[in-house]
XYZ file of C-alpha atoms in Angstrom:
567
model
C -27.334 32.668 -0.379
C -28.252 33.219 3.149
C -25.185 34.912 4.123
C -25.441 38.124 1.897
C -24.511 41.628 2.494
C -26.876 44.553 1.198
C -25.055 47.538 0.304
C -26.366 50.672 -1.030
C -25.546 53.203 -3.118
C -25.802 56.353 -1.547
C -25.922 59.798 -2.535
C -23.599 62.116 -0.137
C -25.850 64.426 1.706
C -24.464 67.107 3.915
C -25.267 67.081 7.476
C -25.679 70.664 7.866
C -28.500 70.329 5.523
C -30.653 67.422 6.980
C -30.407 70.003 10.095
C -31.461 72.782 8.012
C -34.629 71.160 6.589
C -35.249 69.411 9.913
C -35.166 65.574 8.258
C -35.162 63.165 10.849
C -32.349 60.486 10.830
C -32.136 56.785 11.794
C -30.663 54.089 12.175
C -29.923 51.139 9.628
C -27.880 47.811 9.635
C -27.234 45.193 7.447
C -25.535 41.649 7.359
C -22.140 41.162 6.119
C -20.959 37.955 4.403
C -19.560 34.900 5.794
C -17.844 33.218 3.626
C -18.267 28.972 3.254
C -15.233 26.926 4.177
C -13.018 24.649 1.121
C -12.999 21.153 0.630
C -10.186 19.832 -0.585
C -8.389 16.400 -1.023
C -5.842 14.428 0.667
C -3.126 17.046 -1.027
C -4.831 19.926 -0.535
C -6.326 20.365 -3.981
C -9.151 22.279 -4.155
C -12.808 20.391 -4.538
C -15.103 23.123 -3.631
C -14.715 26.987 -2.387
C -16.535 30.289 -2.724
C -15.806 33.024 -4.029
C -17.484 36.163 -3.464
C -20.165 37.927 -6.750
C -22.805 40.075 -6.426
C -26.257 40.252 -7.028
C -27.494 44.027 -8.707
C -30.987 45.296 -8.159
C -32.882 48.251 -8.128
C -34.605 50.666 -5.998
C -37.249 52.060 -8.323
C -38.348 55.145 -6.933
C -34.590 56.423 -5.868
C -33.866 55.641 -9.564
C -36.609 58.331 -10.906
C -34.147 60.459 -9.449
C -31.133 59.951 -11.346
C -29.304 62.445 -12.993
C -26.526 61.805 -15.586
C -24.207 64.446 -15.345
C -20.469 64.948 -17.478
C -18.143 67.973 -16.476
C -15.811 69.399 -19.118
C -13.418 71.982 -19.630
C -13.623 74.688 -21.778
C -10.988 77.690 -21.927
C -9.991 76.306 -18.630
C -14.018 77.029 -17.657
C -15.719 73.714 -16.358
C -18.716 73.164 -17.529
C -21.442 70.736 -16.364
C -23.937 69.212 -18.552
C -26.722 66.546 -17.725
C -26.285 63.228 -20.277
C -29.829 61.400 -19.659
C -31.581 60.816 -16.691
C -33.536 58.050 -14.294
C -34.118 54.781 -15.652
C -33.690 55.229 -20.021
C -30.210 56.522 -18.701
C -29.191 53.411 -16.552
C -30.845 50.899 -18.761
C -28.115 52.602 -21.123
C -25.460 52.514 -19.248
C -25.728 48.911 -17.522
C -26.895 47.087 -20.941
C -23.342 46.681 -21.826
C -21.982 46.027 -18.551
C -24.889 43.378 -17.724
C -25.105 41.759 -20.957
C -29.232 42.434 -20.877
C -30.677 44.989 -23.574
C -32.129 48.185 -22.633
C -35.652 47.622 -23.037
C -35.364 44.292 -20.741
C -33.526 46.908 -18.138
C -36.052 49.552 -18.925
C -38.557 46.781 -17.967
C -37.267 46.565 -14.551
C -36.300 49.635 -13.485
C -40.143 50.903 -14.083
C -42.155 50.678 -10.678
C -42.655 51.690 -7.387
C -40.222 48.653 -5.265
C -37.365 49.703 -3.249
C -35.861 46.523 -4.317
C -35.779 44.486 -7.361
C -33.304 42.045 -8.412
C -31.791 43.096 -11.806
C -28.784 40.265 -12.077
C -27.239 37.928 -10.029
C -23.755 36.687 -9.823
C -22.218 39.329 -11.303
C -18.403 38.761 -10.939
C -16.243 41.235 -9.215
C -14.942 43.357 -11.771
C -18.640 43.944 -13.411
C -19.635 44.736 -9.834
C -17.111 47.757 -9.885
C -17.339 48.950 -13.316
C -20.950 49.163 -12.081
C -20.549 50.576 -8.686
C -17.727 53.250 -10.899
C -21.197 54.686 -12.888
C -22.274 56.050 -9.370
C -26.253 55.701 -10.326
C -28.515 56.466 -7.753
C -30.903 53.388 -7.038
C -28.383 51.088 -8.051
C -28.110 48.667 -5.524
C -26.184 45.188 -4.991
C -25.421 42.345 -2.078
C -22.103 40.815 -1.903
C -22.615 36.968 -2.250
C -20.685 33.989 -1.879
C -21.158 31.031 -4.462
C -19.923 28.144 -4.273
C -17.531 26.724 -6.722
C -15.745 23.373 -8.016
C -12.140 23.965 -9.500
C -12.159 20.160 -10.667
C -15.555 20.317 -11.858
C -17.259 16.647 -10.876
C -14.801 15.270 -9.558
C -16.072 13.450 -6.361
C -18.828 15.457 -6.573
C -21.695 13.062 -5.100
C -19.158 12.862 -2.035
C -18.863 16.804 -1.832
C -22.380 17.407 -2.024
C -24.688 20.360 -2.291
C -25.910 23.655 -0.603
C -29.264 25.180 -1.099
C -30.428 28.332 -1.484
C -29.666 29.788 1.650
C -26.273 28.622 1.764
C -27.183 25.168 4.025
C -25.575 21.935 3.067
C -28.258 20.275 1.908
C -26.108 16.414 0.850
C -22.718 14.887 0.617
C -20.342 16.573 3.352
C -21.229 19.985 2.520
C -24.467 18.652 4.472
C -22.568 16.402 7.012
C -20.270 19.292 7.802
C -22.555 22.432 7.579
C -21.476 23.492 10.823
C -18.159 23.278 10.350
C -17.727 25.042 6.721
C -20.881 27.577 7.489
C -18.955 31.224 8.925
C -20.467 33.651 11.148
C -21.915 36.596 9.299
C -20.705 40.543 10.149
C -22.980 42.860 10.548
C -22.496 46.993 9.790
C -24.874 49.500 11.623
C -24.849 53.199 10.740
C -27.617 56.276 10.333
C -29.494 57.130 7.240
C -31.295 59.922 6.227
C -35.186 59.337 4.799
C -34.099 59.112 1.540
C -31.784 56.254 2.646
C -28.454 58.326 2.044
C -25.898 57.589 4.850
C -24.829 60.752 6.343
C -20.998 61.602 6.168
C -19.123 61.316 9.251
C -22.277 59.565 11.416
C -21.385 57.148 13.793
C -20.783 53.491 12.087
C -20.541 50.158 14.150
C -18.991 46.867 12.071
C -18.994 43.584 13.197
C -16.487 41.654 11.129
C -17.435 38.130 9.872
C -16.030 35.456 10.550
C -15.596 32.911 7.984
C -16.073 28.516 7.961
C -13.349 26.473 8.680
C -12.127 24.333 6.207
C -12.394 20.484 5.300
C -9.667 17.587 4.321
C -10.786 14.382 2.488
C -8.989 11.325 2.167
C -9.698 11.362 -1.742
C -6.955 11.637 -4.400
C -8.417 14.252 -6.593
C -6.011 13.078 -9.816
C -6.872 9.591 -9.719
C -10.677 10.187 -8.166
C -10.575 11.327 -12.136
C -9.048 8.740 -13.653
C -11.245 6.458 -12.078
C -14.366 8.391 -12.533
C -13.441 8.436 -16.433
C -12.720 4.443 -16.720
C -16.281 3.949 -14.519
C -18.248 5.922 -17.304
C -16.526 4.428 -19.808
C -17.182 1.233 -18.879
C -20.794 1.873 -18.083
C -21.652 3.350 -21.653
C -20.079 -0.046 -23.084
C -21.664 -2.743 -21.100
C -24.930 -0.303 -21.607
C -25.326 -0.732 -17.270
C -27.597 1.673 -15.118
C -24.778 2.743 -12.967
C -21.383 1.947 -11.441
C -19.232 2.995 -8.599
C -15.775 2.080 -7.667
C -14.113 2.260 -4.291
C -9.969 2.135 -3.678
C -9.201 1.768 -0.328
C -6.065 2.176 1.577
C -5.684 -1.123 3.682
C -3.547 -0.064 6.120
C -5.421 2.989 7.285
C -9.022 2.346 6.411
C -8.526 5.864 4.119
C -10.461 6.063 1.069
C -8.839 7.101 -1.527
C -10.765 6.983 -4.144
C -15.243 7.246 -4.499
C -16.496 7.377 -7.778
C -19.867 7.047 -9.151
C -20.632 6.836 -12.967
C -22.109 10.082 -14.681
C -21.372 12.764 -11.846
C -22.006 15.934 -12.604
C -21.078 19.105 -10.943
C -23.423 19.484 -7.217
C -26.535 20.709 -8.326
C -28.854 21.345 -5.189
C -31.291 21.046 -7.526
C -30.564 17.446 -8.357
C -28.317 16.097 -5.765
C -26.847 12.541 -6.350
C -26.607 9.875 -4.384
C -23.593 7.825 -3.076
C -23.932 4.654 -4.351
C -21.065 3.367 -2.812
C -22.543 3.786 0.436
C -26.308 4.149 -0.138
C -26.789 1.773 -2.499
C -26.592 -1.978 -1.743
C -26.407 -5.320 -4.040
C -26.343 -8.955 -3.283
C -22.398 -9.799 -3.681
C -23.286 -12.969 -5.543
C -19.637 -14.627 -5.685
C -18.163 -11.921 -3.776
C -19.540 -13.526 -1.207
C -17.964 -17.261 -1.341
C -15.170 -15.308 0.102
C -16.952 -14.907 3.954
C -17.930 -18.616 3.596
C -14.116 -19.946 2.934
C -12.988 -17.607 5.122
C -15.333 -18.793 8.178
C -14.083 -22.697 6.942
C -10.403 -21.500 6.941
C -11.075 -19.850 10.866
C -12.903 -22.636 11.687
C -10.015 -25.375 11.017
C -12.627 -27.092 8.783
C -11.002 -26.658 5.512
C -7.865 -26.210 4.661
C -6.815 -24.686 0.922
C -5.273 -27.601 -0.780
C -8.786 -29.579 1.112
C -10.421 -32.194 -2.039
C -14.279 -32.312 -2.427
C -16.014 -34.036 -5.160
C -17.837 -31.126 -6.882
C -21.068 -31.953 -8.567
C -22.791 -29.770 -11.328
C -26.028 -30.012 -9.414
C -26.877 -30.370 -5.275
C -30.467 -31.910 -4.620
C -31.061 -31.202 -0.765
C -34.084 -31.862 0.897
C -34.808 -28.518 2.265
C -33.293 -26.015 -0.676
C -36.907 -25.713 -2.745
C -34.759 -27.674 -6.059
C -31.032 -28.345 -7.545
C -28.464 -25.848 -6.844
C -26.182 -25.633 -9.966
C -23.294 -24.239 -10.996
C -23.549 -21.675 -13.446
C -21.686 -23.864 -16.315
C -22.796 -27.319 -16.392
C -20.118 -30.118 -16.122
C -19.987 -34.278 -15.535
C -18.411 -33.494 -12.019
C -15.264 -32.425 -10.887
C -12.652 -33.256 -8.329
C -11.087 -29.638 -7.273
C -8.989 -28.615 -3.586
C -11.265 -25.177 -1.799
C -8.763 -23.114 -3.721
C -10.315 -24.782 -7.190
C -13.480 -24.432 -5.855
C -13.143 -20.413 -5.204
C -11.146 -19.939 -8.435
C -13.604 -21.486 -10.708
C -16.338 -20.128 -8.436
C -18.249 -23.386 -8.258
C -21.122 -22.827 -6.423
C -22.181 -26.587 -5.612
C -18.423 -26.494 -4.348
C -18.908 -23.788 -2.272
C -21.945 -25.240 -0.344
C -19.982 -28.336 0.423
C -16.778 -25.935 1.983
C -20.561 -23.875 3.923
C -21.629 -27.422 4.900
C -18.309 -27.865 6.925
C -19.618 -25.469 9.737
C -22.680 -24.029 11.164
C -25.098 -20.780 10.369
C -24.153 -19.394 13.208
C -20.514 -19.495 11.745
C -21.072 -18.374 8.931
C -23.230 -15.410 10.198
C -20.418 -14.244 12.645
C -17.867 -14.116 10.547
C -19.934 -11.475 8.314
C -20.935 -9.789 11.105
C -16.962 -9.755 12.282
C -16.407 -8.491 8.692
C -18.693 -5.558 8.965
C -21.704 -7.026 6.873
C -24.772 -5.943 8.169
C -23.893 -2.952 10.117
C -22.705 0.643 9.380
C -18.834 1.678 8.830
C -19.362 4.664 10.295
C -18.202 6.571 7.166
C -18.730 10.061 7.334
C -21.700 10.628 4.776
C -25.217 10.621 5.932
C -27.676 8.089 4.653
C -25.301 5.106 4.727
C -27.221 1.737 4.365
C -26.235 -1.352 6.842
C -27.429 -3.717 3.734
C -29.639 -6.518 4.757
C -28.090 -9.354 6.907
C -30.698 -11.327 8.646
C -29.586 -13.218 11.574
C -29.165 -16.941 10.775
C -32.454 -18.342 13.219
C -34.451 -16.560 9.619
C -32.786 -18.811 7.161
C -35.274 -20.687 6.218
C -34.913 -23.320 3.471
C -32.577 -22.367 0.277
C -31.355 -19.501 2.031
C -28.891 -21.194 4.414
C -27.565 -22.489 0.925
C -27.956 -19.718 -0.938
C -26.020 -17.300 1.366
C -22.971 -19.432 0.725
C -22.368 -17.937 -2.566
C -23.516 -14.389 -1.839
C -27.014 -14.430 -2.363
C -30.366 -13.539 -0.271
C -28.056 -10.531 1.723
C -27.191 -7.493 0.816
C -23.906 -5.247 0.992
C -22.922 -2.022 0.082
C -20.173 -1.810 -2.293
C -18.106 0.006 0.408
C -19.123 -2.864 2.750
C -17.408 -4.802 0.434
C -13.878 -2.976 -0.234
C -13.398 -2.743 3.768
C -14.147 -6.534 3.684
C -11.081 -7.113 1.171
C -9.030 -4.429 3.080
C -9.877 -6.944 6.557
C -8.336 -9.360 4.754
C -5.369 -7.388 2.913
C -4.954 -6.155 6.325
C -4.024 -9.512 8.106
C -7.458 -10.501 8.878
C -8.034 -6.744 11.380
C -11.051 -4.937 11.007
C -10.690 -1.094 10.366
C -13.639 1.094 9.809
C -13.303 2.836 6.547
C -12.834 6.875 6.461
C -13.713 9.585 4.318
C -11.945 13.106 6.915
C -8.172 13.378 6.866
C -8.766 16.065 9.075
C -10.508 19.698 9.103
C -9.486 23.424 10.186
C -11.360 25.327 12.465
C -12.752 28.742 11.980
C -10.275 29.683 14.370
C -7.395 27.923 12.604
C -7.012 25.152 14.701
C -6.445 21.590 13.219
C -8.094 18.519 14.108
C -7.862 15.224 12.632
C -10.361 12.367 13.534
C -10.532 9.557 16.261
C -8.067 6.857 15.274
C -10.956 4.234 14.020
C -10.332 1.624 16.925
C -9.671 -1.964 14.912
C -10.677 -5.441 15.151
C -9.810 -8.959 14.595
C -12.076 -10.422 12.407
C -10.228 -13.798 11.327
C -6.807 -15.105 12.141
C -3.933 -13.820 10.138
C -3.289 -17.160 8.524
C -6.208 -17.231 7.526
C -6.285 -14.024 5.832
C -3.014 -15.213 4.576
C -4.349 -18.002 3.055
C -7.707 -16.301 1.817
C -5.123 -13.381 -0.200
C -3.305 -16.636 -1.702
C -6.837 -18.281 -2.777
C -7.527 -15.507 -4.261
C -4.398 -14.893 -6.601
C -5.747 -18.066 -8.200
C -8.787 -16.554 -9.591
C -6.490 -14.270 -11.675
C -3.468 -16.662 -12.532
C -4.645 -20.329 -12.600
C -6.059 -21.258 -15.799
C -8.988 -22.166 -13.488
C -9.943 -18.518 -12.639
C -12.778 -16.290 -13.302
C -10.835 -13.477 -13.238
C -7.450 -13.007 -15.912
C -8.434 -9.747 -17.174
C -7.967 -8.289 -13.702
C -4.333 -8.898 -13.804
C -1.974 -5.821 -13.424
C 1.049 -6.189 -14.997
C 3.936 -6.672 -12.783
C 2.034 -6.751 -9.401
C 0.716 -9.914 -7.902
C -3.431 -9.245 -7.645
C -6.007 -11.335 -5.806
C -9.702 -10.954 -6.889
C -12.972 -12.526 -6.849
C -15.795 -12.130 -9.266
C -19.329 -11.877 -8.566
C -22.473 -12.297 -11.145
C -25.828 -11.988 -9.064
C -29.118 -12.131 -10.609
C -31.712 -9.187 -10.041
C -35.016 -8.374 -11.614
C -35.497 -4.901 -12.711
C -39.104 -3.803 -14.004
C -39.883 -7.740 -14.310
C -37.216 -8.554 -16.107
C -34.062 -10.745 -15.816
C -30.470 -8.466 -14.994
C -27.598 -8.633 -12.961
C -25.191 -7.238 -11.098
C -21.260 -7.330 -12.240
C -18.926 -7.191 -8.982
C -14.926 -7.671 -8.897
C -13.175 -6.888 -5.197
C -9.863 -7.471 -4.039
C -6.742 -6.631 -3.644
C -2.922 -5.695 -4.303
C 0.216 -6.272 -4.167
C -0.490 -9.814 -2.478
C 2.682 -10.134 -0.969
C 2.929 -6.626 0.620
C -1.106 -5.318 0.499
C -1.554 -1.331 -0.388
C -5.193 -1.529 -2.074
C -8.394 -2.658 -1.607
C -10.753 -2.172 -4.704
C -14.333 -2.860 -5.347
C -16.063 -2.245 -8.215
C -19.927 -2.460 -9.269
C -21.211 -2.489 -12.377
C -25.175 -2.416 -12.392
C -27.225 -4.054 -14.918
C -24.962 -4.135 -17.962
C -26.586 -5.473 -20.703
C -23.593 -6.083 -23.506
C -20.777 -8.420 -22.373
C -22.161 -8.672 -18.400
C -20.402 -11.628 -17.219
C -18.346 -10.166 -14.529
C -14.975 -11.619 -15.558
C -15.692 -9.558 -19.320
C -17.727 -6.754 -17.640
C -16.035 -5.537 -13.933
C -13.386 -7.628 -13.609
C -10.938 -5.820 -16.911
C -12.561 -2.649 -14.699
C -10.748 -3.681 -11.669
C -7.550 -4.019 -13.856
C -7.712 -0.390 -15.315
C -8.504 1.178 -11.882
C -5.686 -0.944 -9.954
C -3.247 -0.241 -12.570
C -3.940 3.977 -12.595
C -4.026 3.165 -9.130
C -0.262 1.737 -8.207
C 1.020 4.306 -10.640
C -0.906 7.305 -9.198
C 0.178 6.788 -5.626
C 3.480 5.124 -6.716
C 3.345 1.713 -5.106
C 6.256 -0.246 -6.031
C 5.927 -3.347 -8.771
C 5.993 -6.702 -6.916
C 9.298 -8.539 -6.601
C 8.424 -12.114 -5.802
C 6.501 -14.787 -8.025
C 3.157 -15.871 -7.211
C 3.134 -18.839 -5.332
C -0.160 -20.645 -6.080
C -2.358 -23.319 -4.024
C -2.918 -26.576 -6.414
C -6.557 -25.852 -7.810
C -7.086 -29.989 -8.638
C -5.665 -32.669 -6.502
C -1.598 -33.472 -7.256
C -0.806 -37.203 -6.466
């Protein structure tokens, strides 16, 4: 670590005799440790800390010079005898104590340095059983390392320090300045020999250490989550998954996970998938389109449209199909996004322009940053509409040829659990300075993006894909709350070969919104239809969710659009 204190060992020499022999004496200072701030969650659980070890080494020539001495008493006589001496006699002394044998000590202590590392992160009571032996040339530095109490729990989001005690990713990087104290310093005079000289003059500079971060996480059902996600990702044999709970209301995130963490490892840092990783929402995406209809006052969601298995248009490069074939069907919008008809959906896009379309992603946050606090957050790729050439003004109906992040896409259902207003999405509850002063963030200033009928109506749309016998999406239900959910299957090619991506987003309750959930499973290769792959996800995490944060059950019926036409 950079912040690390050296402190000797010193023999006591008497001053009268460094005047005696005429030895000059000078002056010496060393650092003292700062130590890093905490990170803890929303409650004030503990993610990461430090706590302080030392490092032992060795000054091999002071160490020739070590004599093992025991005093005992004999007829009331005290009597001095010398045990072993220089480094055989510390090898045998510290072997126990450092868990090392004595030839590997022996090894080290043989040389001519003034300073050799023998162990590091010793723990504290090692350190003074050690410093008890009193062996001259035994040397340590106080340390801090830094430590996770929940082990990997959010630990992509925490992130790493290096070496020299810099965050390096995650916050630990984004806040380096913040956690990172202000080291001490100690200054006093040595003899030659490096022995401080009793009673000398000694300056100390105390430390100051880091002030202390607050996430918006939920450490206990972070867990949960994180548990379900690997679970899931081991079954349907995917690459990776992540899964983001967001609270509507507030834009808090509540809960980041990423499949297979592992404790930070500055060696092997992980990325955030949730917010540097980005997919094409496939029928995620339908959502925007009826959305920008519903704004528009081109659809309505009892509208009728004659919904063919295949679209020939003149400019699309071939048929646009729906992904099971049929002789034709007559379905209302909220059919169409329950069934997740894609023909369907490019007859609701056809209702309104590109430039539509495109602003109500934009309004939506697609294509630009949330301003999360994590560094290395991707905007996705929106093009603007003038660069739709061809199938891709048809194709971006239904989610493809743009790409979100799957945080993108959990503030997205939050905008519309939220009434249809915009609010960027946030990691910081708030921090503590090194001076003890508390701050909490700017209030993220919000937006309209859509009317709030029409989120209204979108929430109600939506409650179809999980209860009408339509839907894509039964196995999200949550019993006794009233959930509203769309499914997402986009195709990807990974080293030249055919995969997909699994998405399920939305939200609950319907009637009263708390949550907005996304979840992403990546590749799966075993059961990888979304509605058997990340939608029964979406139903796990909901359900650990309302019972974690103890949102109430809902307590009125569903009250569902007509999916076909009623005469």
């Amino acid at each position: 670590m950079a912040c690390a204190i050296r402190l000797v060992d010193l023999q006591i020499i008497k001053a009268p005799m460094l005047a005696t022999e005429g030895e000059a004496v000078r002056t010496s200072q060393t650092g003292i440790a700062a130590k890093r701030g905490s990170i803890t969650d929303a409650t004030g659980t503990i993610l990461a800390d430090s706590i302080l070890t030392y490092d032992i080494a060795v000054n091999q020539i002071n160490l020739r010079s070590y004599v093992h001495s025991e005093t005992t008493k004999e007829n009331g006589v005290e009597k001095t005898k010398v045990v072993g001496r220089g480094p055989v006699e510390a090898a045998r002394q510290l072997a126990p104590l450092l868990h090392m044998s004595e030839a590997e000590l022996g090894g080290l202590f043989l040389g001519d340095s003034t300073y050799t590392y023998v162990k590091r992160n010793v723990d504290a009571v090692t350190y003074r059983e050690i410093r008890a032996l009193d062996i001259y040339g035994i040397e340590w530095e106080a340390t801090y390392e830094r430590t996770f109490p929940n082990g990997n729990v959010a630990a992509p989001v925490i992130g790493t320090v290096n070496a020299e005690g810099v965050g390096s990713s995650g916050m630990e990087s984004q806040f380096n300045t913040l956690l990172t104290g202000t080291p001490g310093s100690q200054q006093y005079e040595i003899a030659p020999n490096g022995a401080i000289i009793p009673g000398a003059k000694k300056t100390t500079v105390e430390p100051v250490d880091g002030g202390s971060l607050q996430l918006t996480l939920h450490a206990d059902l972070q867990h949960l989550v994180q548990d379900m996600l690997d679970a899931r990702v081991e079954h349907h044999k995917a690459e990776w998954g992540t899964v983001v709970v967001e609270d509507v209301t507030t834009g808090e995130i509540l809960v980041m996970a990423d499949s297979e963490s592992t404790i930070p490892d500055n060696a092997n840092p992980q990325p955030v998938a949730s917010v540097q990783y980005t997919v094409e929402p496939g029928s995620v995406g339908k959502v925007v389109t009826f959305a920008a209809a519903l704004d528009a006052g081109t659809i309505t969601p009892t509208s009728v449209f004659n919904v063919p298995y295949s679209l020939d248009l003149p400019d699309a490069g071939g048929p646009i199909t729906d992904f099971h074939e049929h002789d034709g069907e007559t379905l209302t919008a909220t059919g169409i996004l329950a069934e997740s008809s894609n023909t369907g959906t490019v007859l609701v896009g056809q209702t309104l322009s590109n430039e539509q379309r495109y602003d109500m992603m934009k309004a939506v946050g697609f294509g630009d940053l949330t301003g999360v606090e994590l560094a290395g957050e991707t905007t996705g790729i929106l093009r603007p509409p003038s660069e739709w050439a061809g199938r891709d003004q048809y194709v971006s109906m239904f989610g493809q040829s743009y790409s979100v992040s799957p945080l993108q896409e959990t503030s997205f259902m939050a905008t519309i659990a939220n009434g249809g207003v915009h609010i960027p999405p946030r990691l910081v509850k708030s921090w503590t300075n090194a001076d003890g002063t508390v701050e909490t963030p700017e209030e993220p200033k919000p937006t309209q993006a859509m009317k709030a009928d029409t989120a209204q109506n979108l929430m109600l749309m939506m409650e179809s894909v999980v209860e009408d016998h339509l839907g894509t999406a039964g196995a999200a239900k949550v019993d006794g709350y009233r959930v509203g959910v769309k499914t997402g299957t986009a195709d990807i090619v990974v080293n030249g070969q055919h995969g997909i991506v699994s998405t399920t987003a939305g939200l609950l309750p319907v009637e009263a919104p708390r949550l907005a959930i996304s979840v992403v499973l990546y590749n799966p290769k075993v059961a990888y239809i979304s509605s058997d792959s990340s939608a029964p996800l979406f139903g796990e995490v909901a359900q650990a969710s309302v019972r974690n944060l103890g949102i109430p059950a809902s307590t009125t019926p569903a009250t569902l659009f007509p999916t076909t036409p009623t005469n």
